[in-house]
PDB file of C-alpha atoms in Angstrom:
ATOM      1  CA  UNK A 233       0.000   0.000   0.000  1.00 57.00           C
ATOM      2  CA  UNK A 234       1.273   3.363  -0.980  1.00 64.00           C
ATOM      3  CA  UNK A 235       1.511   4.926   2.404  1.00 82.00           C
ATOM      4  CA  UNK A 236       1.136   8.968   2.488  1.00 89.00           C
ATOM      5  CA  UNK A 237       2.478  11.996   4.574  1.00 92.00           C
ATOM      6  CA  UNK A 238       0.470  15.054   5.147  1.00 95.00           C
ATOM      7  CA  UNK A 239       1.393  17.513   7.718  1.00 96.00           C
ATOM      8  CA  UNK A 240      -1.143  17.367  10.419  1.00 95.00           C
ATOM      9  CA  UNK A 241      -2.307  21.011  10.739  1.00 96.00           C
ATOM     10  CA  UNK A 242      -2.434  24.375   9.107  1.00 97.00           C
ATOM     11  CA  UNK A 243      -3.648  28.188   9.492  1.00 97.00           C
ATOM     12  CA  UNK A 244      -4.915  30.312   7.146  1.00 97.00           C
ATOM     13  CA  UNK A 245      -6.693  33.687   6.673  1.00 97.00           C
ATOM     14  CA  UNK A 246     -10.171  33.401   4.503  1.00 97.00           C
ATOM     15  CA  UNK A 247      -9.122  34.974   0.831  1.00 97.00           C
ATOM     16  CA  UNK A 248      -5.752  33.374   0.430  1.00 97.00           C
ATOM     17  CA  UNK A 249      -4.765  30.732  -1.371  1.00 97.00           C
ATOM     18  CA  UNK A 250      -3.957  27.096   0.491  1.00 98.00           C
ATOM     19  CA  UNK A 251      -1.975  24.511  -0.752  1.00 98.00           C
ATOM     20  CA  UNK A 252      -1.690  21.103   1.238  1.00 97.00           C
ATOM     21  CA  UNK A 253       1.250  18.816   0.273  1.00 96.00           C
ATOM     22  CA  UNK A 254       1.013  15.096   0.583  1.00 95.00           C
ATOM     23  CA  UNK A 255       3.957  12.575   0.035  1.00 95.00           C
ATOM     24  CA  UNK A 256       3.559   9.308  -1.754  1.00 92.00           C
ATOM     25  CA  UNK A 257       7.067   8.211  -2.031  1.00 92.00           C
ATOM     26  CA  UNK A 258       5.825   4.351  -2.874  1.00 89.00           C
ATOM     27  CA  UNK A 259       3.438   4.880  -5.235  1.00 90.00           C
ATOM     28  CA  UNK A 260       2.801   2.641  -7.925  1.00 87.00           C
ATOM     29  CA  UNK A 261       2.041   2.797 -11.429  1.00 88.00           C
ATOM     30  CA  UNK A 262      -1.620   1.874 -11.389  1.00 83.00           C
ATOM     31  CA  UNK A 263      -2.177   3.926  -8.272  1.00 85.00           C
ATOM     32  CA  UNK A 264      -4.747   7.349  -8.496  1.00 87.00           C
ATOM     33  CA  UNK A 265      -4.235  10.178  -5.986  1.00 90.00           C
ATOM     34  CA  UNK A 266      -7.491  11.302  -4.380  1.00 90.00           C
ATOM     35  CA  UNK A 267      -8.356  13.862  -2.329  1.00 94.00           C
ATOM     36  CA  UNK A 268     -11.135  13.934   0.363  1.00 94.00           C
ATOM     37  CA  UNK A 269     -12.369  17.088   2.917  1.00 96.00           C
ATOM     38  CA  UNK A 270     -14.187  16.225   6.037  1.00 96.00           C
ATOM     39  CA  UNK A 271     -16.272  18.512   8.492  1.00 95.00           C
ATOM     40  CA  UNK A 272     -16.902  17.227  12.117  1.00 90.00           C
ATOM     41  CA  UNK A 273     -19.647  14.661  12.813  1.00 89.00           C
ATOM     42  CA  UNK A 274     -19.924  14.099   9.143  1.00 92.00           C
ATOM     43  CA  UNK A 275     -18.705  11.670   6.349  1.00 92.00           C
ATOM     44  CA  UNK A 276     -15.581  13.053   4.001  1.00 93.00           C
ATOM     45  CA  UNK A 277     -16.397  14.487   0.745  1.00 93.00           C
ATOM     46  CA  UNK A 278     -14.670  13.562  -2.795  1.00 90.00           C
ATOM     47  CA  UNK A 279     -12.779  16.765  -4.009  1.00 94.00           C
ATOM     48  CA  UNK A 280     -10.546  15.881  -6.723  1.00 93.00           C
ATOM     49  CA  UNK A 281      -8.323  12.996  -8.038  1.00 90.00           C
ATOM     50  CA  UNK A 282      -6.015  12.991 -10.422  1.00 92.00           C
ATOM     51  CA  UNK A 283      -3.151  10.311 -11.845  1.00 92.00           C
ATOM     52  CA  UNK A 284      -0.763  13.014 -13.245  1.00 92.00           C
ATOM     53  CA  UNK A 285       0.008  16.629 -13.778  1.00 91.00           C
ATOM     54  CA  UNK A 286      -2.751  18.854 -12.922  1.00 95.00           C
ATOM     55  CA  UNK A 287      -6.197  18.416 -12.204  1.00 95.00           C
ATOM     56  CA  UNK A 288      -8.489  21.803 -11.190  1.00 96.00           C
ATOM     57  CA  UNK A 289     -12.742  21.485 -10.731  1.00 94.00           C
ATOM     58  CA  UNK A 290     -15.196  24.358  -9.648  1.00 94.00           C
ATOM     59  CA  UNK A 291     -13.542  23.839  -5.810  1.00 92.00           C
ATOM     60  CA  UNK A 292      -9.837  22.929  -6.068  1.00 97.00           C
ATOM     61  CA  UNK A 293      -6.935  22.289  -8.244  1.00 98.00           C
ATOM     62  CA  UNK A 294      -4.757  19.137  -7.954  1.00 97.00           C
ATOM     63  CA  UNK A 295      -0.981  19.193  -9.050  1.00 97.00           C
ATOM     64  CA  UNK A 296       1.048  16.447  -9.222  1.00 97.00           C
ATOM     65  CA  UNK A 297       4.620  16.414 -10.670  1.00 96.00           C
ATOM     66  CA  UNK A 298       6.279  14.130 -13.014  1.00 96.00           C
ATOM     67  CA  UNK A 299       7.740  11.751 -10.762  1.00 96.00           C
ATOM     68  CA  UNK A 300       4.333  11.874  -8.907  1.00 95.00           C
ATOM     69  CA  UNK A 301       5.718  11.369  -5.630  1.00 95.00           C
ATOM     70  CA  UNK A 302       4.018  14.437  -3.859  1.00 95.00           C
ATOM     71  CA  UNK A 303       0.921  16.132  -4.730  1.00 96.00           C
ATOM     72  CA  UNK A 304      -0.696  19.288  -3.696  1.00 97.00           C
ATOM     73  CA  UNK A 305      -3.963  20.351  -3.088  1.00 97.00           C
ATOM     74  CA  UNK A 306      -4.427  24.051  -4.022  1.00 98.00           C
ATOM     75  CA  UNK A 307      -8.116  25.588  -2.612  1.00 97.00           C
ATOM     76  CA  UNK A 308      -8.522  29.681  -3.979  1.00 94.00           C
ATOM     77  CA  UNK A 309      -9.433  32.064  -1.795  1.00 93.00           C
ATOM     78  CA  UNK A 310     -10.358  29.890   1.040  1.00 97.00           C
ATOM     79  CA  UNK A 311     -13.346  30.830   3.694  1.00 96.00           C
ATOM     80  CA  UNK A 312     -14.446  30.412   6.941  1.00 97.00           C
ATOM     81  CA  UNK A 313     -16.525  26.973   6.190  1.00 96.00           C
ATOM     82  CA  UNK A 314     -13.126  25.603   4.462  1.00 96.00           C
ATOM     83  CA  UNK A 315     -12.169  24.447   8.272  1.00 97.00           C
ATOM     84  CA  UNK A 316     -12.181  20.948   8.069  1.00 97.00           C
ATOM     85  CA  UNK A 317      -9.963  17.921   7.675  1.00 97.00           C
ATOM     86  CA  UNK A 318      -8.176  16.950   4.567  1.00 97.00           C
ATOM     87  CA  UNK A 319      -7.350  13.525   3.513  1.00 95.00           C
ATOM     88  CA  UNK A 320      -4.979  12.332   0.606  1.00 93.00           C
ATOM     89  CA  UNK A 321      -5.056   8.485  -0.681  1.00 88.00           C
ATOM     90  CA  UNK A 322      -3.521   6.901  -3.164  1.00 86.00           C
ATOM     91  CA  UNK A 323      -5.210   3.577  -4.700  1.00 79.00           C
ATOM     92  CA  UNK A 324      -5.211   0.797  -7.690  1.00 68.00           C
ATOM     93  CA  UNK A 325      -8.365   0.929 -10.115  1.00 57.00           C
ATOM     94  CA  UNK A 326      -8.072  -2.734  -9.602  1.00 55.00           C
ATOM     95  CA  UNK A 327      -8.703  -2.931  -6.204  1.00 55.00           C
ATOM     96  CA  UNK A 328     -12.317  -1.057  -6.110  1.00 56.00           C
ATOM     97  CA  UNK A 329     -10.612   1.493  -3.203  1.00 56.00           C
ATOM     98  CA  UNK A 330     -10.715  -0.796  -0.427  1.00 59.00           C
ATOM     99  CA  UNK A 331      -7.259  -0.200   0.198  1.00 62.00           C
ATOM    100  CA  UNK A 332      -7.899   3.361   0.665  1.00 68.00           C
ATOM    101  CA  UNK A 333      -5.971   4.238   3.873  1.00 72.00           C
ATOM    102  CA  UNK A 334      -7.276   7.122   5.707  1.00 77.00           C
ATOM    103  CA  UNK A 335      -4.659   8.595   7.986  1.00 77.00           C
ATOM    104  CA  UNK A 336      -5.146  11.283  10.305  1.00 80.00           C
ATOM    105  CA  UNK A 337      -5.193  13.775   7.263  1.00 93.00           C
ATOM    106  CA  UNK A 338      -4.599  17.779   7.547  1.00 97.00           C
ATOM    107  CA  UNK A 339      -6.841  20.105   9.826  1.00 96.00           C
ATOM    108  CA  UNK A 340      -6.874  23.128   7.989  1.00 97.00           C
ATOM    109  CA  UNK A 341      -8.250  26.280  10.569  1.00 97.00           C
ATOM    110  CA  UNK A 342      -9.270  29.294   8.406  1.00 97.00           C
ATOM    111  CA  UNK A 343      -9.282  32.419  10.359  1.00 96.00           C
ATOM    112  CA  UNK A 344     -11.160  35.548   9.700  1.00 94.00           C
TER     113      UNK A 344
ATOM    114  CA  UNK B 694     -25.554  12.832   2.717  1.00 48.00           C
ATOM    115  CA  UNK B 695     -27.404  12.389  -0.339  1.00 54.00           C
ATOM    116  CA  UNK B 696     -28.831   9.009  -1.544  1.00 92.00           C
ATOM    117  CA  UNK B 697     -27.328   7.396   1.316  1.00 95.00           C
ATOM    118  CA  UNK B 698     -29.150   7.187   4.724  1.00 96.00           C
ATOM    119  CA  UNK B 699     -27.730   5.822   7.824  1.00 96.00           C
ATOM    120  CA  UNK B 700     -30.023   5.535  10.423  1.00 89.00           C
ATOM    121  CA  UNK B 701     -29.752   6.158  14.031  1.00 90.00           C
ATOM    122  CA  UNK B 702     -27.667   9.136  14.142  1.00 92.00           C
ATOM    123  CA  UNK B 703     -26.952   8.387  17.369  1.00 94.00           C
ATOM    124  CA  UNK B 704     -27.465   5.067  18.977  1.00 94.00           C
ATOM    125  CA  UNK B 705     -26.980   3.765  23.132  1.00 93.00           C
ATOM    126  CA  UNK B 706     -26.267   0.223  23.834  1.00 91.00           C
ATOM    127  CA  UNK B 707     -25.596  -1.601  26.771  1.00 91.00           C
ATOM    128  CA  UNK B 708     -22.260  -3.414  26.825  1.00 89.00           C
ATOM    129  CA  UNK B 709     -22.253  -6.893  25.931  1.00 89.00           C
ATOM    130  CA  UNK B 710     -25.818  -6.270  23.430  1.00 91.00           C
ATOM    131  CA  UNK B 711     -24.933  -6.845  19.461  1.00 93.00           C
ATOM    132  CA  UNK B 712     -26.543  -3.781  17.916  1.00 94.00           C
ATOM    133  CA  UNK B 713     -26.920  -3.314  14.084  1.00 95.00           C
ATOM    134  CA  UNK B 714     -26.177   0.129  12.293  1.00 96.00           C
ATOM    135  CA  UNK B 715     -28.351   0.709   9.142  1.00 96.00           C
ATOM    136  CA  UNK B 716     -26.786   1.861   5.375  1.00 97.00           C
ATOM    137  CA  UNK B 717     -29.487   2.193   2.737  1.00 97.00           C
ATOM    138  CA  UNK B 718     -28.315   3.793  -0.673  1.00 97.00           C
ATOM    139  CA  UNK B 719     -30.210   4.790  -3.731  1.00 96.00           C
ATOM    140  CA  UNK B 720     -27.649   5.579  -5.959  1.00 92.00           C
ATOM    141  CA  UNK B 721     -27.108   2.278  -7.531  1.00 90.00           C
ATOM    142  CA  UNK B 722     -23.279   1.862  -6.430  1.00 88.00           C
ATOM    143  CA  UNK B 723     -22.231  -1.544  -6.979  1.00 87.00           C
ATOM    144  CA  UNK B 724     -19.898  -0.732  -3.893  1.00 88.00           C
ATOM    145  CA  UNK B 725     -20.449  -0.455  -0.070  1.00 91.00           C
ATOM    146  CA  UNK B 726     -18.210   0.535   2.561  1.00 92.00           C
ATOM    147  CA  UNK B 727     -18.366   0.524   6.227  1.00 95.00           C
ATOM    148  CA  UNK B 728     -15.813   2.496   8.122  1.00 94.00           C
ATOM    149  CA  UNK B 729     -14.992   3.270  11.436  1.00 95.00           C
ATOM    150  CA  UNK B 730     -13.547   6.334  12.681  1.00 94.00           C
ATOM    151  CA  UNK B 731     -12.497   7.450  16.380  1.00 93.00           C
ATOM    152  CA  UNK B 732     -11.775  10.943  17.461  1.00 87.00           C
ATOM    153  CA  UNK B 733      -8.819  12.600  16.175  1.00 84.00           C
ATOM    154  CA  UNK B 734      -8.121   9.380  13.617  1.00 87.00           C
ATOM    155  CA  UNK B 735      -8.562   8.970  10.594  1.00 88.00           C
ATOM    156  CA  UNK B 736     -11.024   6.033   9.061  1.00 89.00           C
ATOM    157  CA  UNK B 737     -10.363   2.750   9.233  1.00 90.00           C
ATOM    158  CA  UNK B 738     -12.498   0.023   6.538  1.00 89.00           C
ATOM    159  CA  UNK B 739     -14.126  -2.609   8.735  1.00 94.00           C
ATOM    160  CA  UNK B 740     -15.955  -4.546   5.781  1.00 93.00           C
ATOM    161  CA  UNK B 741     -16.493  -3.952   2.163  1.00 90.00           C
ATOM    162  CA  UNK B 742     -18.851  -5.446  -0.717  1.00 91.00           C
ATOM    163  CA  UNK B 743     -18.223  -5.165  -4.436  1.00 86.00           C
ATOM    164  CA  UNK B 744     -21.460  -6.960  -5.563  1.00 87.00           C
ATOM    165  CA  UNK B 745     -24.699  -8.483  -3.633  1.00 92.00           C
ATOM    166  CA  UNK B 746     -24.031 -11.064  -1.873  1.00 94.00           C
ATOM    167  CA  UNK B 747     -20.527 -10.656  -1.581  1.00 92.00           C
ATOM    168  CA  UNK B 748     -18.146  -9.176   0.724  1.00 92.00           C
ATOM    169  CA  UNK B 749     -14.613  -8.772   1.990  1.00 90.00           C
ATOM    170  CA  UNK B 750     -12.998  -7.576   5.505  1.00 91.00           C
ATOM    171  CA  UNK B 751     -11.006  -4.876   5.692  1.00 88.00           C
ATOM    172  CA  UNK B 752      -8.375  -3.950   7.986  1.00 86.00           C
ATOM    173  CA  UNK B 753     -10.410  -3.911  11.419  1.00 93.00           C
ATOM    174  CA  UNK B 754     -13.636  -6.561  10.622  1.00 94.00           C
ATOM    175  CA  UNK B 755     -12.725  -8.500  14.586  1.00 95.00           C
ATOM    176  CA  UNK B 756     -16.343  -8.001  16.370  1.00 96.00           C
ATOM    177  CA  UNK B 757     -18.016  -6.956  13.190  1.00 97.00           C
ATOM    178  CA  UNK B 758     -20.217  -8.636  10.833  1.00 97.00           C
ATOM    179  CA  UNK B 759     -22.104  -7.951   7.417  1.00 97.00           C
ATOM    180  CA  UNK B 760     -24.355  -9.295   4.757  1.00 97.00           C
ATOM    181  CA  UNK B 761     -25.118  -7.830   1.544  1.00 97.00           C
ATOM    182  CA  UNK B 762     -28.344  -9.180   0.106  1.00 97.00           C
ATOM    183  CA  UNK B 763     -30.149  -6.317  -1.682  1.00 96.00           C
ATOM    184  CA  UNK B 764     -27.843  -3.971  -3.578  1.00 95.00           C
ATOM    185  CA  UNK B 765     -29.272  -1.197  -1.897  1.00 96.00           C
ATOM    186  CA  UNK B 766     -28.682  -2.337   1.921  1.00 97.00           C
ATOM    187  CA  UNK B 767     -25.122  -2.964   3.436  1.00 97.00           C
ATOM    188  CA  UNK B 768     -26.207  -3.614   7.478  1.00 98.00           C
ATOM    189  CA  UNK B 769     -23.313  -3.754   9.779  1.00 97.00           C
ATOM    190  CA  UNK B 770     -23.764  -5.367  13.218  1.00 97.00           C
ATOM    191  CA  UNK B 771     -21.017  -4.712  16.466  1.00 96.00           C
ATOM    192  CA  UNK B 772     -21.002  -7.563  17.997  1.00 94.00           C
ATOM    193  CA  UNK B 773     -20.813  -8.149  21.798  1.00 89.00           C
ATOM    194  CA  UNK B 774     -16.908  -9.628  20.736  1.00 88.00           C
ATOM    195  CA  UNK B 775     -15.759  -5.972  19.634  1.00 89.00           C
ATOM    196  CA  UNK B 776     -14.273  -4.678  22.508  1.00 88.00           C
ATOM    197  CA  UNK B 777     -14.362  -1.177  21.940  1.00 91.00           C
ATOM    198  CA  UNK B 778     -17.160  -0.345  19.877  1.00 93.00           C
ATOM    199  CA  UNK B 779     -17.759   3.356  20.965  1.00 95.00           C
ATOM    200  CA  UNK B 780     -17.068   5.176  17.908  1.00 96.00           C
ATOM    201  CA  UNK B 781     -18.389   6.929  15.061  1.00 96.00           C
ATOM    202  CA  UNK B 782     -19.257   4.610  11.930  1.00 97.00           C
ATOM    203  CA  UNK B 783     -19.547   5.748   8.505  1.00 96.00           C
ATOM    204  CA  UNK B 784     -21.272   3.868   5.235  1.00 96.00           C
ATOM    205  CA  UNK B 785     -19.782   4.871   2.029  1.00 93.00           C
ATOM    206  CA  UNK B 786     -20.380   3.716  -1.646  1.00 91.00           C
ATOM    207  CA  UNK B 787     -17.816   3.636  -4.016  1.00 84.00           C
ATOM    208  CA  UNK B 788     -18.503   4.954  -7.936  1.00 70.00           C
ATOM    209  CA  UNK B 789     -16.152   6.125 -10.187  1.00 57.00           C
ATOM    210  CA  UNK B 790     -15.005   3.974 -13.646  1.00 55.00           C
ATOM    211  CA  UNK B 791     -12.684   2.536 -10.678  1.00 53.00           C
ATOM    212  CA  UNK B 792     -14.462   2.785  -7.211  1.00 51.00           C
ATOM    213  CA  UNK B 793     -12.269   5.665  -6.415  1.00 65.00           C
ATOM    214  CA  UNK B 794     -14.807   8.227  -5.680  1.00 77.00           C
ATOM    215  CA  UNK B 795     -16.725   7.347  -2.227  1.00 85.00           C
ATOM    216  CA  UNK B 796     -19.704   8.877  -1.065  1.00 88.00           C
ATOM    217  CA  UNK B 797     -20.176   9.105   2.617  1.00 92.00           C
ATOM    218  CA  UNK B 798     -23.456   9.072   4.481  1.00 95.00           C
ATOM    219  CA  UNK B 799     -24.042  10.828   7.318  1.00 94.00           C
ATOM    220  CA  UNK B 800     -22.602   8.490   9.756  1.00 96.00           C
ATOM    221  CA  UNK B 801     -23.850   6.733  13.291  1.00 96.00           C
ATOM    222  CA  UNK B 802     -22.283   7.685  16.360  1.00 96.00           C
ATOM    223  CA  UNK B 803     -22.551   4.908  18.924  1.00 95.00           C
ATOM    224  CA  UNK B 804     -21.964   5.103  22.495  1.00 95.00           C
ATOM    225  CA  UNK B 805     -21.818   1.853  24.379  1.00 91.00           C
ATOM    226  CA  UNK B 806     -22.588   2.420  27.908  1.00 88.00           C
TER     227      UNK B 806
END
């Protein structure tokens, strides 16, 4: 399993730009790189997932380099309600994500 | 959170009573997921199913069982053998054109007394 690194906290002031960096030094070939937010008492919430170079939605962008052994999780202008916990996974297609490992991810405290 | 309802929110139990948490989806996932998630942690998979009548333990499924018999229902029961079953407990479903994207419900806090 690829196992990930994600530093366990983080401030920020609402309008800037965050970036979270997760490590993935193992990761395989077949493996996707997901990204998950979660707000207290509640289930986590798909964001983004990418396999390589950059990824961006209507909430975040995803950027992974070439050698895809860190990515980074880029949220605009964050607010207020961005407080929550942030999880990166890696995973195999082949494996229908029940080797998703949810570690303790990144609490991310925006601040007014 | 959407088409998936767990139901209680929050459920008591005496300790030693088997007590079954409910997962009822109407998104037509092939996959279910039952995690398990204490404060401050992260989640850890407890059982999983990939079709009806078919399912797989995950990393903590001691004290825990399953069944899978409608593809809408994934019931979980704690067992009186799990010996620290206070915890929050979330159903997921997996979609995605590789089960990669999960959608959580709501989640069932238990509190065994």
């Amino acid at each position: 399993l690829a196992k990930t690194t994600q530093p366990i906290s983080m401030d920020s002031y609402e309008g800037q730009e965050v970036n979270i960096t997760c490590s993935h030094n193992n990761i395989a070939t077949n493996d996707y790189i997901t990204w998950y937010q979660q707000f207290p008492s509640q289930g986590p919430r798909f964001i983004i997932q990418g396999y390589k170079t950059k990824v961006t939605n209507e909430v975040a962008s995803l950027f992974i380099p070439a050698d895809r052994k860190s990515s980074t999780l880029s949220l605009p202008r964050v607010s207020l309600s961005d407080t929550a916990v942030y999880y990166c996974l890696v995973g195999a297609p082949d494996n229908y994500g029940q080797n998703f490992v949810f570690g303790p991810g990144t609490r991310l405290s925006v601040l007014p | 959170d959407g088409g998936i309802t767990q139901s209680p929110k929050y459920l008591f139990r005496k300790e030693g009573q088997n007590v079954t948490l409910s997962c009822e989806q109407n998104l037509n996932h092939d996959a279910m997921y039952w995690y398990r998630q204490d404060p401050g942690q992260g989640l850890r998979l407890i059982y999983y199913s990939q079709i009806v009548n078919d399912f797989q333990k995950g990393d903590i499924a001691e004290g825990y069982s399953v069944s899978r018999e409608k593809k809408e229902s994934f019931p979980l029961t704690v067992t009186s053998a799990q010996k620290n079953p206070t915890a929050f407990y979330l159903c997921a479903t997996g979609t995605g054109v590789f089960y990669n994207e999960q959608f959580f419900g709501p989640g069932t806090r238990l509190t065994v007394l």
